[in-house]
Every structure is written in structure tokens, then in C-alpha cells.
Coordinates of C-alpha atoms and ligand atoms in Angstrom, one line a residue:
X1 CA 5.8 -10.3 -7.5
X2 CA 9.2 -8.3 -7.8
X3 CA 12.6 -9.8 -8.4
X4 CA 14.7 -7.2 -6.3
X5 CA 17.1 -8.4 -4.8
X6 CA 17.8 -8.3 -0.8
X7 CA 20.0 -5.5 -1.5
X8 CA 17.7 -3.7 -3.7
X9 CA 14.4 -4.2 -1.4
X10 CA 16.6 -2.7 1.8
X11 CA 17.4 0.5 -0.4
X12 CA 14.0 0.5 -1.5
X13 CA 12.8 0.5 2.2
X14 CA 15.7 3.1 3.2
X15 CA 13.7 5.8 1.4
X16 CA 11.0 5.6 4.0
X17 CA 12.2 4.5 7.0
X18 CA 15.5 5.4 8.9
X19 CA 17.3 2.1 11.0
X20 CA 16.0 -0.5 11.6
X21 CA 18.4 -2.3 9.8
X22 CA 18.1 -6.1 11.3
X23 CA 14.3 -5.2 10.6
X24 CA 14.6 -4.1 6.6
X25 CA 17.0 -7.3 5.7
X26 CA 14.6 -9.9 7.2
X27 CA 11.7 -9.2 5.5
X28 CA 13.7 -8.3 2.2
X29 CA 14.9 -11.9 2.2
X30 CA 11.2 -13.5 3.1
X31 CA 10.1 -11.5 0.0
X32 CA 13.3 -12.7 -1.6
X33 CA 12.4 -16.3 -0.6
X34 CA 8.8 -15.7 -2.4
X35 CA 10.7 -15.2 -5.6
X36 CA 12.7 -18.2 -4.9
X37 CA 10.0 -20.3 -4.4
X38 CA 8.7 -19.4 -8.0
X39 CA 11.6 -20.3 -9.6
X40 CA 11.2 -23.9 -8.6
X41 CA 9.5 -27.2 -10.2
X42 CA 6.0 -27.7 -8.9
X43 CA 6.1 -30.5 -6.9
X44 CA 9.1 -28.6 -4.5
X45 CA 7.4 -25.0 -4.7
X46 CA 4.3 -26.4 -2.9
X47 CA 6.9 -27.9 -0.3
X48 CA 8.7 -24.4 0.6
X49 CA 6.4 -22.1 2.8
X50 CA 7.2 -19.0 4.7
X51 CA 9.6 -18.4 7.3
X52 CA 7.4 -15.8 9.3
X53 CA 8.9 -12.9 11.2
X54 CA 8.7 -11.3 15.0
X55 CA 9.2 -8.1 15.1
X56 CA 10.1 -6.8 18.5
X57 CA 9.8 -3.2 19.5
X58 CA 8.7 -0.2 21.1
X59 CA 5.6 1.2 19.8
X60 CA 5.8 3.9 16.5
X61 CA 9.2 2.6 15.6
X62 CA 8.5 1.8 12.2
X63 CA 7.4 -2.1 12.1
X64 CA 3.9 -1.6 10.4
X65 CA 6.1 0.7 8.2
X66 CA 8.3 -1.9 7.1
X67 CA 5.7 -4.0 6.6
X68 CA 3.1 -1.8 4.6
X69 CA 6.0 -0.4 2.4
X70 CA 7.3 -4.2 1.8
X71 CA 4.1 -5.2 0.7
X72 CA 3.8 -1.8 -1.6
X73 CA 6.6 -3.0 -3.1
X74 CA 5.8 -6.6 -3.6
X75 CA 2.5 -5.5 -5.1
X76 CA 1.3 -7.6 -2.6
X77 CA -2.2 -8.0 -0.8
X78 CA -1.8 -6.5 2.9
X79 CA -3.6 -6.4 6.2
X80 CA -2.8 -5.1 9.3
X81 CA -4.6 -6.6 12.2
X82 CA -5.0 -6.2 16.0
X83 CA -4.1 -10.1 17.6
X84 CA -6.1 -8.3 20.6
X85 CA -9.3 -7.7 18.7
X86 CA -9.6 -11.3 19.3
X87 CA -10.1 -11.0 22.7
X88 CA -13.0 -9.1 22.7
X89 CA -16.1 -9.6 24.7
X90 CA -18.7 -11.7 22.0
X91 CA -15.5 -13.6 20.5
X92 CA -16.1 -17.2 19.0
X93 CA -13.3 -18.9 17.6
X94 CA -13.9 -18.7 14.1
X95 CA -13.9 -15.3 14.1
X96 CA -10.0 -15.2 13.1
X97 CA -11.0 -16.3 9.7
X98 CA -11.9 -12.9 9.3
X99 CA -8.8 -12.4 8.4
X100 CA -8.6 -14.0 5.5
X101 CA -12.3 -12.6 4.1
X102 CA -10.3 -9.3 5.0
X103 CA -7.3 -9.9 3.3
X104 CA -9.0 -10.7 -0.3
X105 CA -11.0 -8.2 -0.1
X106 CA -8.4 -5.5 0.0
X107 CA -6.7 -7.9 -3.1
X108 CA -9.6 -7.8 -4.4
X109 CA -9.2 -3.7 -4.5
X110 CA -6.0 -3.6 -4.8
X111 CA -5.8 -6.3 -7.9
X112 CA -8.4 -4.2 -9.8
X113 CA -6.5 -1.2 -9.5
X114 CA -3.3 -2.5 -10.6
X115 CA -5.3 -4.1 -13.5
X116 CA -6.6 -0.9 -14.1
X117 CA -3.5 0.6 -14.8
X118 CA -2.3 -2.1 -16.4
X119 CA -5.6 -2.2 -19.0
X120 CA -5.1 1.9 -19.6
X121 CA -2.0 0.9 -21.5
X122 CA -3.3 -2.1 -23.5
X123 CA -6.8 -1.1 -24.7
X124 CA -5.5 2.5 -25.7
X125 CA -2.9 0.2 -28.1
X126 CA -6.2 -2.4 -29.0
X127 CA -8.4 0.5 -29.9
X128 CA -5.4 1.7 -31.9
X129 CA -4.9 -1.0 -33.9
X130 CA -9.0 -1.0 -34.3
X131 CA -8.9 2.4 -35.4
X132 CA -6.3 2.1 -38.1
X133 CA -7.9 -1.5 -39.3
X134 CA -11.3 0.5 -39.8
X135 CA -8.8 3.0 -42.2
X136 CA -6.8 1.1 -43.9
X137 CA -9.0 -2.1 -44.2
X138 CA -8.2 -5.7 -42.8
X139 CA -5.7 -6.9 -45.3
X140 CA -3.4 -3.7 -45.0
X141 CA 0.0 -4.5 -45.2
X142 CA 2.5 -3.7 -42.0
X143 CA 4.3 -0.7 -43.7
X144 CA 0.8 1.0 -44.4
X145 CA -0.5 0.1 -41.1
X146 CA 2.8 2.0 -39.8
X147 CA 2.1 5.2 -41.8
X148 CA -1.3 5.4 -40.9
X149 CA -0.2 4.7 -37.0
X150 CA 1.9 7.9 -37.7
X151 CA -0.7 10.0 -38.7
X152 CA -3.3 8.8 -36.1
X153 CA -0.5 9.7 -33.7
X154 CA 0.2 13.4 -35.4
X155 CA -3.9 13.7 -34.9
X156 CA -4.0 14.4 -38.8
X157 CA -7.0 11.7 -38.9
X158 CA -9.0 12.9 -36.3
X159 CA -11.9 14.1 -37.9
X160 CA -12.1 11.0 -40.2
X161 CA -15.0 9.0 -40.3
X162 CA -14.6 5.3 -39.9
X163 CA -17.2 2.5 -39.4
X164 CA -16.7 0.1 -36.6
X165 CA -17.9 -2.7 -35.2
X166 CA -19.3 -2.1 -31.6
X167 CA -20.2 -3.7 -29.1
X168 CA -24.6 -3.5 -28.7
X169 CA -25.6 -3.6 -25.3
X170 CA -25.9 -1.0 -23.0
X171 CA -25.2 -2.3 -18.9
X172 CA -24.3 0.7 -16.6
X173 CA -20.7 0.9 -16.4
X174 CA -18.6 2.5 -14.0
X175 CA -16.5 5.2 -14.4
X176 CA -13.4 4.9 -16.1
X177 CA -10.3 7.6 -16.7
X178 CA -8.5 7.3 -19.8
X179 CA -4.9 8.3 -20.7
X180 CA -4.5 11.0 -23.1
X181 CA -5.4 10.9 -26.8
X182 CA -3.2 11.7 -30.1
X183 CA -4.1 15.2 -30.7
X184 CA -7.7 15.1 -29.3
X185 CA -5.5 16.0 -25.5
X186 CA -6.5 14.4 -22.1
X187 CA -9.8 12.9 -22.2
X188 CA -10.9 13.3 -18.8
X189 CA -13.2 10.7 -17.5
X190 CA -16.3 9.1 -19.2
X191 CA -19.0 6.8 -18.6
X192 CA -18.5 4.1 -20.8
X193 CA -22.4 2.7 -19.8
X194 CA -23.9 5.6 -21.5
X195 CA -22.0 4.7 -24.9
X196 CA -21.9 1.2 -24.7
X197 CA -22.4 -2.2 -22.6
X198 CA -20.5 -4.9 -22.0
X199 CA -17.7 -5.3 -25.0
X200 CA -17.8 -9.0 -24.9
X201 CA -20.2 -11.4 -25.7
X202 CA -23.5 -9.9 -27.3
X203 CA -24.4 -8.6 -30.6
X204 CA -22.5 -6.0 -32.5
X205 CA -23.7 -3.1 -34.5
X206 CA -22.0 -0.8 -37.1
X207 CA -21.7 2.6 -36.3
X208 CA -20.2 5.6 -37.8
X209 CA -18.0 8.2 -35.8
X210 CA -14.8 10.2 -36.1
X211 CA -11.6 8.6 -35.7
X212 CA -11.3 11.0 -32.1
X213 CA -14.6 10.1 -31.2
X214 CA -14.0 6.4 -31.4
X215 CA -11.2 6.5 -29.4
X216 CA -13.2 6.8 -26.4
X217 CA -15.6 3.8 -27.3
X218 CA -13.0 1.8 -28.4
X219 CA -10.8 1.9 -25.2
X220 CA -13.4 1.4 -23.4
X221 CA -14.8 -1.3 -24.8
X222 CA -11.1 -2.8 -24.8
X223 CA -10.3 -2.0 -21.4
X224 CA -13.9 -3.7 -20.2
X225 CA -12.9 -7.2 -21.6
X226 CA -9.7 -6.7 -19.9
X227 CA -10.9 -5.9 -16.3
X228 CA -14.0 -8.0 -15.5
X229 CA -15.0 -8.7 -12.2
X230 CA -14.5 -13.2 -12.5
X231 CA -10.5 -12.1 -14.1
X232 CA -10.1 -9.3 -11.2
X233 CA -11.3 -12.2 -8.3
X234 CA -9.4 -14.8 -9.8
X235 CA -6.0 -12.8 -9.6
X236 CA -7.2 -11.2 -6.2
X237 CA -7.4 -14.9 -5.2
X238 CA -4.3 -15.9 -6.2
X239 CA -2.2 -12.8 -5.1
X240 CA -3.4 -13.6 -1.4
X241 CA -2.6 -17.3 -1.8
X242 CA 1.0 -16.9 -3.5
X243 CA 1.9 -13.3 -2.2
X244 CA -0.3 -12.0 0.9
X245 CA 1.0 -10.4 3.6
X246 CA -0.5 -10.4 7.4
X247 CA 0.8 -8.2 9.8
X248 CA 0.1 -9.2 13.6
X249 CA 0.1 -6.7 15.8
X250 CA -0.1 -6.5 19.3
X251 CA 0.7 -10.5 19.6
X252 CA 2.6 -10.0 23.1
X253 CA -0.8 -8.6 24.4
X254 CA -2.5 -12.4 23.7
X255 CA 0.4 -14.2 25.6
X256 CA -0.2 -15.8 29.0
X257 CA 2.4 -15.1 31.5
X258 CA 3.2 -17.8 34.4
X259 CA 2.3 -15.0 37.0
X260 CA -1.0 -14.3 36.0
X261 CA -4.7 -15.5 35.8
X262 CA -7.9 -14.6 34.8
X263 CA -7.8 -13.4 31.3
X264 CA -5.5 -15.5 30.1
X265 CA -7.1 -18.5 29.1
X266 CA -9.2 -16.1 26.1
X267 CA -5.9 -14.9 25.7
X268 CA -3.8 -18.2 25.1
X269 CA -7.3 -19.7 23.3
X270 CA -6.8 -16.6 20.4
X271 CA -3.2 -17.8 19.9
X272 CA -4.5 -21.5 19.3
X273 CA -6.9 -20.1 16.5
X274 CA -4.5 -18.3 14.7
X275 CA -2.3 -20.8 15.2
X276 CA -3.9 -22.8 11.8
X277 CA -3.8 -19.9 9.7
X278 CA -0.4 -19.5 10.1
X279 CA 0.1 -23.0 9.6
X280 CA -1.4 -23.3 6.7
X281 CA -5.2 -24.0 6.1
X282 CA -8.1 -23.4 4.3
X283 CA -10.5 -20.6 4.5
X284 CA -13.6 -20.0 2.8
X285 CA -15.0 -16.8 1.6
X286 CA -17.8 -15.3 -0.2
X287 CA -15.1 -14.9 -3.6
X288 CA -13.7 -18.7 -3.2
X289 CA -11.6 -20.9 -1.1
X290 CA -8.4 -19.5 0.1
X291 CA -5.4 -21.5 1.0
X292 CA -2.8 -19.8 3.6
X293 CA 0.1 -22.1 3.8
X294 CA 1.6 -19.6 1.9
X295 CA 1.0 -16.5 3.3
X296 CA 3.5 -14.4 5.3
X297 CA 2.9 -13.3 8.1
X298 CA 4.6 -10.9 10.5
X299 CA 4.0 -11.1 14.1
X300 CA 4.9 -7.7 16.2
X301 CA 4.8 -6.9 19.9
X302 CA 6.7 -4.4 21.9
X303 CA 7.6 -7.6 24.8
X304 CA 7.8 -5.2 27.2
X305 CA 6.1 -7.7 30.1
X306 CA 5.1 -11.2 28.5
X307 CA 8.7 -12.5 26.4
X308 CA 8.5 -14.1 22.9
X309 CA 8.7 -17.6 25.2
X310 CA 5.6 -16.7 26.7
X311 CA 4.1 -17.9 23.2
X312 CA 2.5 -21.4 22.6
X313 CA 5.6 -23.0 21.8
X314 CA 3.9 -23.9 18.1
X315 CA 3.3 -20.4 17.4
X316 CA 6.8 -19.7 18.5
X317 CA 7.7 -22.4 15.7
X318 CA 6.2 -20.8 13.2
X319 CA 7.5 -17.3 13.9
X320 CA 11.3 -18.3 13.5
X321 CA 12.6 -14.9 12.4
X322 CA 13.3 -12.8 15.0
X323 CA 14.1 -9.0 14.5
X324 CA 14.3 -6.2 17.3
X325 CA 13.9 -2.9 16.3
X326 CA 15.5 -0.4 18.3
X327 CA 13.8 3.0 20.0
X328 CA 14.3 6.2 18.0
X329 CA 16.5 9.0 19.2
X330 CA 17.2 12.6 18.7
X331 CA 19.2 12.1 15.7
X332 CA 16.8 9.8 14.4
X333 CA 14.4 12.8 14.3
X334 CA 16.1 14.4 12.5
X335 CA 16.9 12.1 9.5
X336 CA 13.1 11.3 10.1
X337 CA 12.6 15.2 9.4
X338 CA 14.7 15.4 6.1
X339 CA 16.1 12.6 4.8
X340 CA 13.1 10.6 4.2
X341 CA 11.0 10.9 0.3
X342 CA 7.5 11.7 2.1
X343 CA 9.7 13.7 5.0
X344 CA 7.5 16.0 7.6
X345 CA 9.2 18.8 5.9
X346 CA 8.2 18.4 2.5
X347 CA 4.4 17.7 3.3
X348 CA 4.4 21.2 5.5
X349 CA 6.0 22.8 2.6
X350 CA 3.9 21.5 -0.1
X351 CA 0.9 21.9 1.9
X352 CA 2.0 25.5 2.6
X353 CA 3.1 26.3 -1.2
X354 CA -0.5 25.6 -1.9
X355 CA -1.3 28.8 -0.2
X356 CA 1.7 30.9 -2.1
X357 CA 3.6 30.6 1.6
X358 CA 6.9 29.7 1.0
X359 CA 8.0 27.4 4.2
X360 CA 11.7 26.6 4.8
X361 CA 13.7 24.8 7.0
X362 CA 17.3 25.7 9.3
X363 CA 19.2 22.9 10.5
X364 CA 18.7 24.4 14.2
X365 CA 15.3 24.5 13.2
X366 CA 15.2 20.7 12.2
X367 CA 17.3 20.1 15.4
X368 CA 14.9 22.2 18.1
X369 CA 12.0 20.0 16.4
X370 CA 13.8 16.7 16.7
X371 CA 15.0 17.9 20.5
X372 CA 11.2 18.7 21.8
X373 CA 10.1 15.5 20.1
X374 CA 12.5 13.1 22.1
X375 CA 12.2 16.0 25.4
X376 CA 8.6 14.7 25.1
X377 CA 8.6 10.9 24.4
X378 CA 10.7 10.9 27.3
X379 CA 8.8 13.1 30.3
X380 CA 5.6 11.8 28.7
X381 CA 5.4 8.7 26.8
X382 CA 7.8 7.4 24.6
X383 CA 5.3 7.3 21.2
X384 CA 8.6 6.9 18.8
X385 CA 8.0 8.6 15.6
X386 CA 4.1 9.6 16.0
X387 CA 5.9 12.0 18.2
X388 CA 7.2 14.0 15.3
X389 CA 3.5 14.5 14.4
X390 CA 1.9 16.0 17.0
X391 CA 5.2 18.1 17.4
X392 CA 4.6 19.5 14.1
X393 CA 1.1 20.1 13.8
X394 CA 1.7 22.1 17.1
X395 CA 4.4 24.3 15.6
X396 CA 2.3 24.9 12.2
X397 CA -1.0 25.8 14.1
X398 CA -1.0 29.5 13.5
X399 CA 0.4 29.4 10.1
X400 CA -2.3 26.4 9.0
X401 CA -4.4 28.4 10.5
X402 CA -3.5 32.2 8.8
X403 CA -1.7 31.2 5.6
X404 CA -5.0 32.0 3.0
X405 CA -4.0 35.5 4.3
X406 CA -0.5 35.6 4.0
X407 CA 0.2 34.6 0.4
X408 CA 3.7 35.6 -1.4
X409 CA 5.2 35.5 2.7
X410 CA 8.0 33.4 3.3
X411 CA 8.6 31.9 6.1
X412 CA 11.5 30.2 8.0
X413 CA 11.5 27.9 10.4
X414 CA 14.5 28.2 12.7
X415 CA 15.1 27.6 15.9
X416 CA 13.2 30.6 17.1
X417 CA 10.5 30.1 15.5
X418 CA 9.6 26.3 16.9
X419 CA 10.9 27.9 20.6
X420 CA 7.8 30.9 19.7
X421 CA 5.4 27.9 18.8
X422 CA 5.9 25.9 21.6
X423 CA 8.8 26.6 23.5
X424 CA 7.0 27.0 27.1
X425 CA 4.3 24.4 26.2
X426 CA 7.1 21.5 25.8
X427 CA 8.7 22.3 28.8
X428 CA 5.5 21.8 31.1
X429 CA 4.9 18.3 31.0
X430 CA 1.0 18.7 32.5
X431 CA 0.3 21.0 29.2
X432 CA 2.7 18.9 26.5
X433 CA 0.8 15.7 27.7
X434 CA -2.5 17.1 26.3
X435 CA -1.3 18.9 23.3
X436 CA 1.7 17.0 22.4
Ligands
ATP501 N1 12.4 4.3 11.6 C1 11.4 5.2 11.1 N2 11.8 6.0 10.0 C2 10.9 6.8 9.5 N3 9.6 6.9 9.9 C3 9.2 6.2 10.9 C4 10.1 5.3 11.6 N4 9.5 4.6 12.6 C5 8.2 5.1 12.6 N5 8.1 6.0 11.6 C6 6.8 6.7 11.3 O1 6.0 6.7 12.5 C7 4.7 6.3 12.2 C8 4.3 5.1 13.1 O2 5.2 4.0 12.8 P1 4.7 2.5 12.7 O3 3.2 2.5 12.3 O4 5.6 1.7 11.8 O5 4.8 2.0 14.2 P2 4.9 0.6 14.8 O6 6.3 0.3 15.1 O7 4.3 -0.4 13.9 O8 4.1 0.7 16.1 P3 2.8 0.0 16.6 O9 3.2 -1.4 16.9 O10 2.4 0.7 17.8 O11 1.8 0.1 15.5 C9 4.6 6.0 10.8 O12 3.9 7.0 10.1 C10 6.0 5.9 10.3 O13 6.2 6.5 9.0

């Protein structure tokens, strides 16, 4: 849960993705309202659920964006999912509780990760405070805990010995990295299982070891009682119920329009089970029951035939916040190209630095990029921002290709050089439609 505000969440999001605007404010205020919603007394929070979004737009325009780098930011559990994978051939209703087995699962990863990160911190300050208890002895008063904290940190006590109380079991653990070490340097990664089991519970034993030596049991034995697996699903639970995030795609594509038949009776029938979860009910999965009333969820479509209206008026209901995001032009290529923090431009020229190639971009080299990319969304297939990716790929072929042997060149990519790279094959639509 994060307490940016609106403001802050939009700026966030402006890092990553250019326009959009209309788009960037909604979902900063539904995570906004999440926030809200914790601040209240009980009996009112369980009353306030989530004013779900439609997002309306052309495909590759940045809505899964949005949504993936909202949820990033909210630390919240995410799933992207197809409304037309519902529709399959072998579909039975139920099938859309998937989605919810989905959705914990990747909290599930998600949660032990953060946790993971989270435990580094703590057990590397536990095992600390075991280590110097060892040395100085329980009863040591603060000021000679402090000067022995000082010399554990300058690594003057590594090669102590201490005796410590450890943990005497030995279940296979996984693999854990741990942060650096005072004086003893980075660590590296260990398995805990060979040194020790399970830190909680079971007997102990007393062992002697050096003061750097125990670092590595002690954090691990630390971080174990912080991360395991009943803690990790009970948070993973929780973070769906209170902070999940579904995103919808493709809902236009189950909508059944007045002028046609066939189809459309699976079609409406997928948007009456879905209908629940976003509604608010209960699902249950392998890890526990899971309540969705709470859940956002963001709808998208590009509405290019079948019309928000088209929906069952309920689901309409429940998708009351309606952004449209517009198509991307030229200029929005460019910004695309350079002003973004995981920018086109700075993965090619990472990518190429790792081969001692020094890449660099002109403005009319930026500009003939951006130019081919909207020539060929429009002959071919408006793809919005994907375009830039095949675009660029096609202009960095050779070089991917040759740069092991070309280590200490640099190389500039102007105007000429994307016209040499694919100058004639943009300007045949037959060719750019295969390669583009
Ligand atoms: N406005 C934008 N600014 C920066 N990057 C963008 C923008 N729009 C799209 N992109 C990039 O293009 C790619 C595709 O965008 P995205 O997945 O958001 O498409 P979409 O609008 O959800 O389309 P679809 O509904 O077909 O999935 C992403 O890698 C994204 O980073």
C-alpha cells in the first residue's frame, strides 16, 4: 500500500509512459481511494469498494502499461487477462475463477519476494544483536553493546570465537542471498539447508564458530523465521483481497452487438460470469478463500465495432470510470524514444556498451526513427508503440549482429544511418509488413 498522492502517482507514471493523461489520473485516484478506504473505521471501510475503470483505446497505446506500472507501484498483486480466453471452445462457466487462483498465485510470488527483501534487512540486524550478545554476555549494558556493535562493524571481531545457540535440524532449504558482511565483504549466496534446518521450533545445540562465520548461520536462521511459507500465504491472501489488481483486456471482443448472431450468446454468457467477480464474491483456492469485493479491476477494449453500451448494462455499472486513451503520433515517438527511464535508446546503448560499442543518438536520427514508425502503423497496421520495436530491432540488425567484432567503435545513429538500415524496406509496404 503507498500513500502517494494523485499528483505524485501521475509523476510516478510519467516516467514510463508519455500522454495518456485522462488515463494516468483515473487510476492514480482508484489507488488513491485504496488508501482512503484504510483510513476509515471498520464498519465503513467494508462499505467502500472500488470504482473500476474502462479504458478505451487503440491497441499498444499504453493501457496494460498504466496498469502494470500502477500496480508496481502499489506493490500490489497484478494479472493481466484475456476476457476472450473465455470464449474458447471447452469453456464452462467456472472457469473465470481462474482468475482469482491466478491472481494469488503471482501474490503469492510477489509477497515472498518483497518479504525477502524486507527479511535481508531484519535478520542481518537480529543476527547482529545475536552475535554481540554471544560477546558481551546477556546482561551487557547498552553503552558496551554499542562499542562492541562498532567493532563488529570495523570487522576487528571477525575471527572471534563465540558460542551460540543454533537452531538443530537440518530440512533442505532453499537458496538464499545475503547482503554484505562487516569486513568479511559480500557473501554471495549459501544454502542455509546444508548448515542448518528450520530456525524455529526444534531443539537447539551449542556450537562454536567465528564471529564471520556465524554471520552466515545466524541470518539465516533469522531470515527463515521471518519468511515462512503459512506468513508468506497469509500476506499473499490479503494483498489480493485489500490491494489486487485485474486487468481485463479485450472486454469489447465478449460484447454482443444488436446486428449480430451466432457467437454471441458464449460471448454475452462470459460477461455474466465475470460479472460476480467484479461484484464482489468469494472464490476458493488451493491457498484459502478469497474475497473480491475489493479488488480493482480495469476493463480495456479498443471499441472499435461493439460500443461500451454494448455491455450488460450491470457490467457497465460496475465499470463507472471511463477513460479514452488517445492513438500515438510521430512526436509521441519520439518522447517514447528519449524521454522515457527504460527509453529504446538506453536499452540499445547499454546492450551495445556491453560489447565496448559506443551507440549514440542525433535528434534527426530520433526523428527518422519516430517518422518510419508512424509511416508504418499507418500503410500497415496501426500497432501504436510495439511499432517502435520492431522498428528498432530492424535498424540494429547488423550491428547486434557484428558488434563482438567491433569493440572500442563508436557509432552514431543519425538520420543516415536508420535511412542505410531500412530506408527502402519502410517505403515498400509488401516488405515492411513482414519485417516491420
Ligand atoms: N504512451 C506510451 N508511452 C510509452 N510507452 C508506451 C506508451 N504506449 C505504449 N507503450 C509501450 O508499448 C508497449 C505496448 O503497450 P501496452 O501493452 O500498454 O498496450 P495496450 O494499450 O495495453 O494494448 P493492448 O490492449 O493491445 O494490450 C509497451 O511496451 C509500452 O511500454
Amino acid at each position: 500500500m503507498t500513500d502517494l498522492t494523485p499528483r505524485e502517482i501521475v509523476s510516478e507514471l510519467d516516467r514510463f509512459i508519455i500522454g495518456q493523461n485522462d488515463a494516468k489520473r483515473a487510476v492514480a485516484v482508484a489507488l488513491r481511494n485504496r488508501w482512503r478506504r484504510k483510513q476509515l473505521s471498520d464498519d465503513l471501510r467494508e462499505e467502500v469498494y472500488p470504482k473500476n475503470i474502462l479504458m478505451i483505446g487503440p491497441t499498444g497505446v499504453g493501457k496494460t502499461e498504466i496498469s502494470r506500472r500502477l500496480a508496481k507501484l502499489a506493490r500490489a498483486p497484478f494479472l493481466k487477462v484475456e476476457a476472450t480466453k473465455f470464449t474458447e471452445v471447452g469453456y464452462v462457466g467456472r472457469d473465470v475463477e481462474q482468475i482469482v487462483r491466478d491472481l494469488v498465485d503471482s501474490a503469492i510470488a510477489m509477497t515472498r519476494e518483497h518479504m525477502r527483501e524486507d527479511v535481508k534487512a531484519n535478520a542481518y540486524k537480529a543476527a547482529e544483536d545475536r552475535v554481540i550478545e554471544a560477546i558481551a554476555g546477556e546482561d551487557a549494558r547498552e553503552g558496551t553493546r554499542e562499542m562492541f556493535r562498532k567493532k563488529l562493524k570495523s570487522g576487528e571481531l571477525d575471527d572471534t570465537i563465540i558460542e551460540l545457540d543454533l537452531a538443530d535440524n537440518s530440512n533442505p532449504m532453499s537458496m538464499f542471498e545475503m547482503p554484505g558482511q562487516p569486513g568479511g565483504g559480500q557473501m554471495g549466496m549459501m544454502n542455509l539447508g546444508d548448515l542448518f534446518g528450520k530456525a524455529m521450533g526444534g531443539r537447539t545445540v551449542k556450537r562454536k564458530l567465528t564471529v564471520s562465520e556465524s554471520y552466515e548461520v545466524l541470518i539465516g536462521e533469522e531470515a527463515d523465521k521471518l519468511l515462512d511459507d503459512e506468513t508468506v500465504t497469509r500476506a499473499a491472501l490479503d494483498a489480493v483481497e485489500q490491494n489486487g489488481i485485474v486487468f481485463l483486456d479485450e472486454i469489447d471482443k465478449v460484447c454482443a452487438r444488436s446486428d449480430a448472431r451466432g457467437g454471441d450468446v458464449s460471448r454475452e454468457g462470459v460477461q455474466r460470469d465475470l460479472l460476480p467477480l467484479i461484484e464482489g464474491t468469494t472464490v476458493s483456492t488451493k491457498h484459502g478463500a478469497v474475497k473480491t469485493d475489493h479488488i480493482l479491476f480495469i476493463a480495456s477494449g479498443a471499441f472499435h465495432i461493439a460500443k461500451p453500451s454494448d455491455l450488460l448494462p450491470e457490467l457497465q455499472g460496475r465499470l463507472p470510470i471511463r477513460v479514452e486513451l488517445r492513438a500515438l503520433t510521430e512526436e509521441d515517438f519520439v518522447r517514447i524514444l528519449t524521454e522515457t527511464d527504460n527509453a529504446l535508446t538506453l536499452q540499445y546503448t547499454a546492450l551495445m556498451g556491453t560489447e565496448e560499442v559506443a551507440v549514440s543518438f542525433t535528434k534527426d536520427g530520433i526523428a527518422a526513427l519516430a517518422k518510419i514508425a508512424a509511416d508504418v502503423n499507418q500503410s500497415v497496421e496501426n500497432i501504436g508503440a510495439r511499432r517502435l520495436y520492431t522498428v528498432m530491432e530492424r535498424v540494429f540488425e547488423e550491428l547486434s549482429f557484428t558488434a563482438p567484432d567491433r569493440s572500442g567503435e563508436a557509432i552514431i545513429v543519425n538520420a543516415e544511418f536508420v535511412e542505410t538500415n531500412l530506408g527502402a524496406l519502410s517505403k515498400s509496404t509488401d516488405i515492411s509488413r513482414y519485417v516491420l
